[in-house]
Coordinates of C-alpha atoms and ligand atoms in Angstrom, one line a residue:
X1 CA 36.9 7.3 73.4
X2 CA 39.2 7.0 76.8
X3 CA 38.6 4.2 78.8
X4 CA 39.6 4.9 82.6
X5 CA 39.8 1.9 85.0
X6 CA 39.8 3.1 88.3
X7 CA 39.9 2.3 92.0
X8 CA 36.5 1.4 93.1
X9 CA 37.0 4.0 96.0
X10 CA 38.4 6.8 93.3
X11 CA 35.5 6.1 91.5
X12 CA 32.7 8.8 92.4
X13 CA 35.1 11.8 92.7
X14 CA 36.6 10.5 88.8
X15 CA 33.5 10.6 87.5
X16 CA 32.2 14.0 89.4
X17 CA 35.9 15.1 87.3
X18 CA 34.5 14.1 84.3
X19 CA 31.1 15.6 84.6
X20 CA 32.4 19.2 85.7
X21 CA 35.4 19.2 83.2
X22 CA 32.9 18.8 80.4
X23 CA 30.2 21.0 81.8
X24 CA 33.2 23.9 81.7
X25 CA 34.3 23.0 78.2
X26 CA 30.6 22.8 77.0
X27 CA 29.8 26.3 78.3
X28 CA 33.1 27.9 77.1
X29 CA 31.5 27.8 73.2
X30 CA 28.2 27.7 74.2
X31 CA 25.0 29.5 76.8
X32 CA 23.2 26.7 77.5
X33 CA 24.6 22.4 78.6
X34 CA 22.3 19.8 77.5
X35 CA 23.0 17.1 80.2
X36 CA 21.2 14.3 80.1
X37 CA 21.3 11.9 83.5
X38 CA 21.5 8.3 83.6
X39 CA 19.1 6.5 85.8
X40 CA 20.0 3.6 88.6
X41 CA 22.2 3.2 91.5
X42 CA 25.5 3.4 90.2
X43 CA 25.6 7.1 89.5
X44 CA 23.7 8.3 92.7
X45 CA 26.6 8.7 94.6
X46 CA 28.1 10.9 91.7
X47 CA 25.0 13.4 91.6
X48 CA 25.4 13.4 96.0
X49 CA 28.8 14.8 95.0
X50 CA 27.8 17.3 92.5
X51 CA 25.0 18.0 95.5
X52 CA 27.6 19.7 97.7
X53 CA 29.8 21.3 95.5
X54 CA 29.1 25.5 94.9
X55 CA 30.6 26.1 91.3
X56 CA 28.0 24.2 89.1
X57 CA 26.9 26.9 86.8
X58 CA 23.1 25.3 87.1
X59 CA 21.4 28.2 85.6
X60 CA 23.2 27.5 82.6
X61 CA 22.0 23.9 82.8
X62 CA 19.1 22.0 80.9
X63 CA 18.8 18.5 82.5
X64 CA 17.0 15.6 80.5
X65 CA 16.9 12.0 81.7
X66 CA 18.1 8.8 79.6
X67 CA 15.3 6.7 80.5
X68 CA 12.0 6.2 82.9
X69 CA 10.3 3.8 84.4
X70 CA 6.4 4.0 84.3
X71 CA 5.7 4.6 86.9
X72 CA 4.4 7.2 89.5
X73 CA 6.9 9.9 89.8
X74 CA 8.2 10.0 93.5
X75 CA 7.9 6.5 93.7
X76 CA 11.6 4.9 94.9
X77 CA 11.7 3.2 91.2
X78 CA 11.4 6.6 89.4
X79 CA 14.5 7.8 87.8
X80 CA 13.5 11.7 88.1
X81 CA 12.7 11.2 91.8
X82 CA 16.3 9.2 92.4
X83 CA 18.3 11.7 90.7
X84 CA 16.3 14.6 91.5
X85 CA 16.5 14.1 95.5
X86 CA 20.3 12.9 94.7
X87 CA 21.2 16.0 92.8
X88 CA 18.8 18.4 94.8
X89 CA 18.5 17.2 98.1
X90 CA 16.4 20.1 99.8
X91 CA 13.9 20.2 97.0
X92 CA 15.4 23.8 95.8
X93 CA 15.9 24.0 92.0
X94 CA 18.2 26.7 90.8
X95 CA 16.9 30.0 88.9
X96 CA 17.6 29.4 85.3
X97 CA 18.1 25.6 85.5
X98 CA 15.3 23.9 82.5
X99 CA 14.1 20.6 83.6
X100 CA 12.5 18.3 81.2
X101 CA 10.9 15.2 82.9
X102 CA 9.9 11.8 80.9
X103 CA 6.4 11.4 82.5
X104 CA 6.6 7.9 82.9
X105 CA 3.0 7.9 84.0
X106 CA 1.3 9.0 80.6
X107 CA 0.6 6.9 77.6
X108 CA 4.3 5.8 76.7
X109 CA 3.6 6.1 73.0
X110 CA 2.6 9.7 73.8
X111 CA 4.9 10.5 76.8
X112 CA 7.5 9.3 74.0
X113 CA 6.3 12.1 71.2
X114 CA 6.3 14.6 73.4
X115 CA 9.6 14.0 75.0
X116 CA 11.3 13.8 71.8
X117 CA 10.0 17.5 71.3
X118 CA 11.6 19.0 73.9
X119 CA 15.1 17.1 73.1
X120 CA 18.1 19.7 71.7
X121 CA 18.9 18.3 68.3
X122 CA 22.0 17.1 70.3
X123 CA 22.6 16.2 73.8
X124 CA 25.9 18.0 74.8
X125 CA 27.0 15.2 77.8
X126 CA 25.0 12.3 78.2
X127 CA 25.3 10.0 81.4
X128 CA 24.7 6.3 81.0
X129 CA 25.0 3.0 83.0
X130 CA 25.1 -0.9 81.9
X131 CA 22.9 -4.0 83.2
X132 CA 24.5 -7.1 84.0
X133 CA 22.4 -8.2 80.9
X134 CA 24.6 -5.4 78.8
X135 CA 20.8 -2.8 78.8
X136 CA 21.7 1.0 78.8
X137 CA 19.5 3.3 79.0
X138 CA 16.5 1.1 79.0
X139 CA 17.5 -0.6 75.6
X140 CA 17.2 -4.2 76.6
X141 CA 18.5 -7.2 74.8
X142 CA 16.1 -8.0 72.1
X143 CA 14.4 -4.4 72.1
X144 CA 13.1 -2.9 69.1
X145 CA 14.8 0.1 70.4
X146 CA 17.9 -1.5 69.3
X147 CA 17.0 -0.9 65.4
X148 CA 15.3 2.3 66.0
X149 CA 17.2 5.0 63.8
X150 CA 14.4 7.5 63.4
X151 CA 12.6 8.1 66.6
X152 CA 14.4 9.4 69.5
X153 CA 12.3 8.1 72.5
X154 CA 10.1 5.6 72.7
X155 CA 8.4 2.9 74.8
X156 CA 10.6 0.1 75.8
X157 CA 9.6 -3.4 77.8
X158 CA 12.2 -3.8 80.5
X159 CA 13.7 -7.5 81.5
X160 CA 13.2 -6.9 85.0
X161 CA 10.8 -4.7 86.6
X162 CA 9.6 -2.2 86.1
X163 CA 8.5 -3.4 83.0
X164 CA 7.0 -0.5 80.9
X165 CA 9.7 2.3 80.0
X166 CA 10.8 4.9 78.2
X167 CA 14.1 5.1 76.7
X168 CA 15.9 7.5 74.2
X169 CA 17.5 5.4 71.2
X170 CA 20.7 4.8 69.3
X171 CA 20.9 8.1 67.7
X172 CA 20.5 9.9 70.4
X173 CA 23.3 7.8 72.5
X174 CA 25.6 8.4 69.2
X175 CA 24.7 11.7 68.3
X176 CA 25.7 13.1 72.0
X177 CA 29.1 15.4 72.2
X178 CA 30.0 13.8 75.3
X179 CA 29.5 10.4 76.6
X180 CA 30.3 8.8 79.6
X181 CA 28.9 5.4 80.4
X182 CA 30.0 4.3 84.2
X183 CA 30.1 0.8 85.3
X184 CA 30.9 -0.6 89.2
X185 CA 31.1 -3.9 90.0
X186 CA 32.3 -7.4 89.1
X187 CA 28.6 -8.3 88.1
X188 CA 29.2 -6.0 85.2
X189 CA 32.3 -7.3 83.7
X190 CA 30.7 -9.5 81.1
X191 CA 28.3 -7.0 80.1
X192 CA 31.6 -4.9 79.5
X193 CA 33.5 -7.4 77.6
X194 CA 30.7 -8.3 75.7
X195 CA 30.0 -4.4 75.0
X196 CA 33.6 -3.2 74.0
X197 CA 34.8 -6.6 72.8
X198 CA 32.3 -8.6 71.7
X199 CA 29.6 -5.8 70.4
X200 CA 26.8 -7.9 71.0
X201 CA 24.7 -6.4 73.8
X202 CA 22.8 -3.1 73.8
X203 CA 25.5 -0.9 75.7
X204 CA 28.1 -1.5 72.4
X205 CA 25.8 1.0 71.4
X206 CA 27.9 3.4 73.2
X207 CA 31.5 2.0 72.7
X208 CA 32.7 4.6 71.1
X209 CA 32.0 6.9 74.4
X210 CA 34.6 7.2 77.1
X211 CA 33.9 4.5 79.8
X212 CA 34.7 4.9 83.2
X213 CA 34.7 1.4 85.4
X214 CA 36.1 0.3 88.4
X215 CA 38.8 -2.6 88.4
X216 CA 36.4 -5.1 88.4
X217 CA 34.0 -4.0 86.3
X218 CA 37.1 -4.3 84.1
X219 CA 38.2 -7.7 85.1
X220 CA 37.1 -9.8 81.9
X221 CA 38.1 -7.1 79.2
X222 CA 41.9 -8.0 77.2
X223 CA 44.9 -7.3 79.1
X224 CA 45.8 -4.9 76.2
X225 CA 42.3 -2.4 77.0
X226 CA 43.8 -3.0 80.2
X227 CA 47.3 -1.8 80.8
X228 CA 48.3 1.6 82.0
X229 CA 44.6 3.1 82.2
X230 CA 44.4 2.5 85.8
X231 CA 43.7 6.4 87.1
Ligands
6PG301 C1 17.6 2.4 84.8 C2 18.9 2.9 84.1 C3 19.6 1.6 83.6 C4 20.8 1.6 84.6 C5 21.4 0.2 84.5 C6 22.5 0.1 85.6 O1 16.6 3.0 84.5 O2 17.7 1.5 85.6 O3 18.7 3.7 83.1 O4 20.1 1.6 82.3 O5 21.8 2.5 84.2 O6 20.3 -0.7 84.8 O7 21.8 0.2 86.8 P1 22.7 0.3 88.2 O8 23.6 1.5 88.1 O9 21.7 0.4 89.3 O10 23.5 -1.0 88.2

């Protein structure tokens, strides 16, 4: 549970550091990474930096996504599409890399079944982001996905469009090896406090993940989770 507080311009090649140091640690006991990405802006530049490096072992890699919106895939509000393009910009997919999309465009009752079939019984890292109304994943505030601790996917309403999701649940977020939620951005600082302090918005759900967030992300949290974590 580390919490690293760093400069907004250090921020992207941090969390690429993350991502790769736990891909290698993953891989050293086992064959196969279950990474699951996060969806929205904040981690796009991250994936653009995985993009150009040459040393991810991809092959080795099965990617799942944390959420989806529903709608079309390669529509600018699909999450597959963004990260997809960001991580894979010439459209190649490496030999041996698995993919698993959540098809967003199916019946989300269904799409949410069958995802939650092709789910690992853990996911090894798991990517996430916060909303400046403290949603991760697409567990919004006053979601039934908040309570859900049997299902592992299912259909969410969004406060902000696009409405209709999908979203894994609690016991996925908890049950991952890895976790590393990432947050830019004064706008997120109450949704930070009020996630590692307060424990009253939907991204507490993963407090007990490491957190990587820029200095003002980290403006509103105590000075004692402050000190000496700037990286
Ligand atoms: C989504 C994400 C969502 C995102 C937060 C933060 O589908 O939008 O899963 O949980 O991580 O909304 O989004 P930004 O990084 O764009 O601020």
């Amino acid at each position: 549970m580390e919490r690293f507080i760093v400069d907004p311009i250090e921020f992207n090649a941090q969390a690429e550091r993350w991502i790769c140091n736990k891909i290698r640690l993953v891989l050293e006991s086992s064959q196969r990474c279950h990474l699951m990405l996060a969806g929205g802006a904040t981690p796009l530049p991250v994936y653009q930096r995985l993009a150009l490096r040459n040393d991810i072992p991809w092959s080795q890699i099965n990617l799942y996504f944390g959420d989806e919106r529903c709608v079309p895939v390669n529509t600018p509000e699909n999450n597959y599409s963004t990260v997809m393009n960001s991580l894979f910009p010439d459209g190649d997919r490496p030999e041996g890399m698995h993919v698993y999309r959540m098809c967003g465009e199916e019946e989300p009752d269904k799409a949410a079944e069958v995802y939650e079939l092709v789910l690992p019984e853990r996911i090894d890292i798991l990517l996430l982001g916060v909303g400046d109304d403290g949603h991760t994943a697409s567990i919004f505030p006053g979601s039934a996905a908040l309570d859900e601790d049997k299902r592992r996917v299912m259909p969410s309403i969004a406060t902000k469009p696009p409405l209709q999701r999908l979203t894994i649940t609690p016991p996925v977020i908890q049950g991952a090896r890895h976790l590393l939620v990432m947050v830019q951005g004064g706008g997120k600082a109450d949704a930070v406090r009020r996630a590692l302090v307060d424990h009253n918005v939907p991204a507490a759900i993963a407090r007990d993940g490491d957190w990587m967030m820029d200095i003002q992300a980290a403006r509103s949290l105590p000075e004692d989770q402050r000190l000496g974590l700037l990286i």
